[in-house]
């Protein structure tokens, strides 16, 4: 089966160390670009505040993990795995994302 990638935005649309929100298959996804050029995509939905806000969180690191801190209650979510550092029972969906030329694309399905 062939892979389907959904082009979401231009790489330049994401300021390094920040996130943007994209609607993919009716689901809000938070896309992040780190200062070293890595891309990550996790659910935009914060299960603690029950709001679609994670793309606006602060990107940083806790130990060796790259995380985003929820802008509401400040829980930290690992960008690579979706795990919540404060609550091991909470894990967000992660999505496969890549830079294709100067665009950002998320794998569908
Ligand atoms: S690997 Fe990121 S929180 Fe566990």
PDB file of C-alpha atoms and ligand atoms in Angstrom:
ATOM      1  CA  UNK A   1       0.000   0.000   0.000  1.00  0.00           C
ATOM      2  CA  UNK A   2       1.250   3.438  -0.782  1.00  0.00           C
ATOM      3  CA  UNK A   3       1.738   5.953   1.965  1.00  0.00           C
ATOM      4  CA  UNK A   4      -0.373   9.053   2.023  1.00  0.00           C
ATOM      5  CA  UNK A   5       1.116  12.238   3.336  1.00  0.00           C
ATOM      6  CA  UNK A   6      -0.949  15.317   3.979  1.00  0.00           C
ATOM      7  CA  UNK A   7       0.874  18.576   3.386  1.00  0.00           C
ATOM      8  CA  UNK A   8       0.007  20.856   6.236  1.00  0.00           C
ATOM      9  CA  UNK A   9       2.006  24.054   5.924  1.00  0.00           C
ATOM     10  CA  UNK A  10       5.321  25.484   4.881  1.00  0.00           C
ATOM     11  CA  UNK A  11       8.279  24.819   7.132  1.00  0.00           C
ATOM     12  CA  UNK A  12       8.725  28.576   7.496  1.00  0.00           C
ATOM     13  CA  UNK A  13       5.202  28.810   8.903  1.00  0.00           C
ATOM     14  CA  UNK A  14       6.469  27.251  12.136  1.00  0.00           C
ATOM     15  CA  UNK A  15       8.830  29.483  14.074  1.00  0.00           C
ATOM     16  CA  UNK A  16      11.532  27.272  15.642  1.00  0.00           C
ATOM     17  CA  UNK A  17      10.675  26.160  19.191  1.00  0.00           C
ATOM     18  CA  UNK A  18       6.986  26.803  18.697  1.00  0.00           C
ATOM     19  CA  UNK A  19       3.961  24.924  17.477  1.00  0.00           C
ATOM     20  CA  UNK A  20       1.046  25.366  15.136  1.00  0.00           C
ATOM     21  CA  UNK A  21      -2.301  23.633  14.984  1.00  0.00           C
ATOM     22  CA  UNK A  22      -3.524  21.723  11.940  1.00  0.00           C
ATOM     23  CA  UNK A  23      -6.843  20.040  11.231  1.00  0.00           C
ATOM     24  CA  UNK A  24      -6.163  16.571   9.853  1.00  0.00           C
ATOM     25  CA  UNK A  25      -9.042  14.180   9.143  1.00  0.00           C
ATOM     26  CA  UNK A  26     -11.266  16.244  11.450  1.00  0.00           C
ATOM     27  CA  UNK A  27      -8.744  15.992  14.242  1.00  0.00           C
ATOM     28  CA  UNK A  28      -6.659  18.806  15.678  1.00  0.00           C
ATOM     29  CA  UNK A  29      -2.958  18.037  15.605  1.00  0.00           C
ATOM     30  CA  UNK A  30      -0.259  20.163  17.219  1.00  0.00           C
ATOM     31  CA  UNK A  31       2.893  20.411  15.102  1.00  0.00           C
ATOM     32  CA  UNK A  32       6.178  21.501  16.611  1.00  0.00           C
ATOM     33  CA  UNK A  33       9.490  22.486  15.113  1.00  0.00           C
ATOM     34  CA  UNK A  34      12.521  22.538  17.365  1.00  0.00           C
ATOM     35  CA  UNK A  35      15.428  24.934  17.063  1.00  0.00           C
ATOM     36  CA  UNK A  36      17.503  22.067  15.666  1.00  0.00           C
ATOM     37  CA  UNK A  37      14.945  21.463  12.935  1.00  0.00           C
ATOM     38  CA  UNK A  38      13.209  18.381  14.279  1.00  0.00           C
ATOM     39  CA  UNK A  39       9.477  18.055  13.680  1.00  0.00           C
ATOM     40  CA  UNK A  40       6.938  16.473  16.024  1.00  0.00           C
ATOM     41  CA  UNK A  41       3.173  16.053  15.925  1.00  0.00           C
ATOM     42  CA  UNK A  42       0.909  15.164  18.840  1.00  0.00           C
ATOM     43  CA  UNK A  43      -2.757  15.651  19.696  1.00  0.00           C
ATOM     44  CA  UNK A  44      -3.663  19.292  20.171  1.00  0.00           C
ATOM     45  CA  UNK A  45      -6.206  18.253  22.780  1.00  0.00           C
ATOM     46  CA  UNK A  46      -5.116  18.648  26.377  1.00  0.00           C
ATOM     47  CA  UNK A  47      -6.956  15.969  28.396  1.00  0.00           C
ATOM     48  CA  UNK A  48      -6.463  17.861  31.645  1.00  0.00           C
ATOM     49  CA  UNK A  49      -8.018  21.169  30.632  1.00  0.00           C
ATOM     50  CA  UNK A  50     -10.218  19.495  27.988  1.00  0.00           C
ATOM     51  CA  UNK A  51      -9.230  22.151  25.453  1.00  0.00           C
ATOM     52  CA  UNK A  52      -7.413  22.191  22.127  1.00  0.00           C
ATOM     53  CA  UNK A  53      -4.443  24.222  23.279  1.00  0.00           C
ATOM     54  CA  UNK A  54      -1.216  22.232  23.172  1.00  0.00           C
ATOM     55  CA  UNK A  55       0.078  23.854  19.967  1.00  0.00           C
ATOM     56  CA  UNK A  56       0.322  27.055  21.995  1.00  0.00           C
ATOM     57  CA  UNK A  57       2.332  25.506  24.800  1.00  0.00           C
ATOM     58  CA  UNK A  58       5.926  26.291  25.627  1.00  0.00           C
ATOM     59  CA  UNK A  59       8.486  23.967  24.040  1.00  0.00           C
ATOM     60  CA  UNK A  60      11.363  22.969  26.252  1.00  0.00           C
ATOM     61  CA  UNK A  61      13.133  20.011  27.735  1.00  0.00           C
ATOM     62  CA  UNK A  62      12.852  18.023  30.923  1.00  0.00           C
ATOM     63  CA  UNK A  63      15.973  15.953  31.386  1.00  0.00           C
ATOM     64  CA  UNK A  64      16.702  14.514  27.948  1.00  0.00           C
ATOM     65  CA  UNK A  65      13.073  14.675  26.774  1.00  0.00           C
ATOM     66  CA  UNK A  66      11.726  17.369  24.486  1.00  0.00           C
ATOM     67  CA  UNK A  67       8.375  18.434  25.857  1.00  0.00           C
ATOM     68  CA  UNK A  68       5.571  20.897  25.479  1.00  0.00           C
ATOM     69  CA  UNK A  69       4.013  22.383  28.595  1.00  0.00           C
ATOM     70  CA  UNK A  70       0.258  22.810  28.460  1.00  0.00           C
ATOM     71  CA  UNK A  71      -0.618  26.509  28.541  1.00  0.00           C
ATOM     72  CA  UNK A  72      -3.444  25.781  30.997  1.00  0.00           C
ATOM     73  CA  UNK A  73      -2.326  23.528  33.853  1.00  0.00           C
ATOM     74  CA  UNK A  74       1.324  23.168  32.767  1.00  0.00           C
ATOM     75  CA  UNK A  75       1.577  19.408  32.495  1.00  0.00           C
ATOM     76  CA  UNK A  76       4.485  18.344  30.299  1.00  0.00           C
ATOM     77  CA  UNK A  77       3.958  16.074  27.317  1.00  0.00           C
ATOM     78  CA  UNK A  78       6.845  14.303  25.615  1.00  0.00           C
ATOM     79  CA  UNK A  79       6.916  15.354  21.947  1.00  0.00           C
ATOM     80  CA  UNK A  80       8.371  12.028  20.831  1.00  0.00           C
ATOM     81  CA  UNK A  81       6.022   9.678  22.682  1.00  0.00           C
ATOM     82  CA  UNK A  82       3.005  11.738  23.764  1.00  0.00           C
ATOM     83  CA  UNK A  83       3.482  10.651  27.358  1.00  0.00           C
ATOM     84  CA  UNK A  84       2.557  12.977  30.173  1.00  0.00           C
ATOM     85  CA  UNK A  85       5.491  13.345  32.559  1.00  0.00           C
ATOM     86  CA  UNK A  86       3.231  14.062  35.534  1.00  0.00           C
ATOM     87  CA  UNK A  87       0.747  11.224  34.952  1.00  0.00           C
ATOM     88  CA  UNK A  88       1.900   7.933  33.471  1.00  0.00           C
ATOM     89  CA  UNK A  89      -1.710   6.943  32.721  1.00  0.00           C
ATOM     90  CA  UNK A  90      -2.074   9.735  30.172  1.00  0.00           C
ATOM     91  CA  UNK A  91      -0.604   9.401  26.711  1.00  0.00           C
ATOM     92  CA  UNK A  92      -1.458  11.456  23.668  1.00  0.00           C
ATOM     93  CA  UNK A  93      -1.487  10.189  20.099  1.00  0.00           C
ATOM     94  CA  UNK A  94       1.660  10.948  18.147  1.00  0.00           C
ATOM     95  CA  UNK A  95       1.728  11.370  14.388  1.00  0.00           C
ATOM     96  CA  UNK A  96       4.443  10.764  11.867  1.00  0.00           C
ATOM     97  CA  UNK A  97       5.619  14.048  10.413  1.00  0.00           C
ATOM     98  CA  UNK A  98       8.337  14.989   7.966  1.00  0.00           C
ATOM     99  CA  UNK A  99       9.724  17.919   6.079  1.00  0.00           C
ATOM    100  CA  UNK A 100       9.213  17.497   2.341  1.00  0.00           C
ATOM    101  CA  UNK A 101      11.186  20.129   0.466  1.00  0.00           C
ATOM    102  CA  UNK A 102      10.019  23.301   2.190  1.00  0.00           C
ATOM    103  CA  UNK A 103       6.722  21.876   3.404  1.00  0.00           C
ATOM    104  CA  UNK A 104       5.592  19.961   6.476  1.00  0.00           C
ATOM    105  CA  UNK A 105       3.658  16.753   5.847  1.00  0.00           C
ATOM    106  CA  UNK A 106       1.820  14.432   8.234  1.00  0.00           C
ATOM    107  CA  UNK A 107       1.241  10.776   7.465  1.00  0.00           C
ATOM    108  CA  UNK A 108      -2.431   9.988   7.016  1.00  0.00           C
ATOM    109  CA  UNK A 109      -4.246   7.190   8.800  1.00  0.00           C
TER     110      UNK A 109
HETATM  111  S1  LIG B   1       9.759   9.125  26.788  1.00  0.00           S
HETATM  112 FE1  LIG B   1       8.870  11.071  26.914  1.00  0.00          FE
HETATM  113  S2  LIG B   1       7.876  10.974  28.812  1.00  0.00           S
HETATM  114 FE2  LIG B   1       8.595   9.011  28.595  1.00  0.00          FE
END
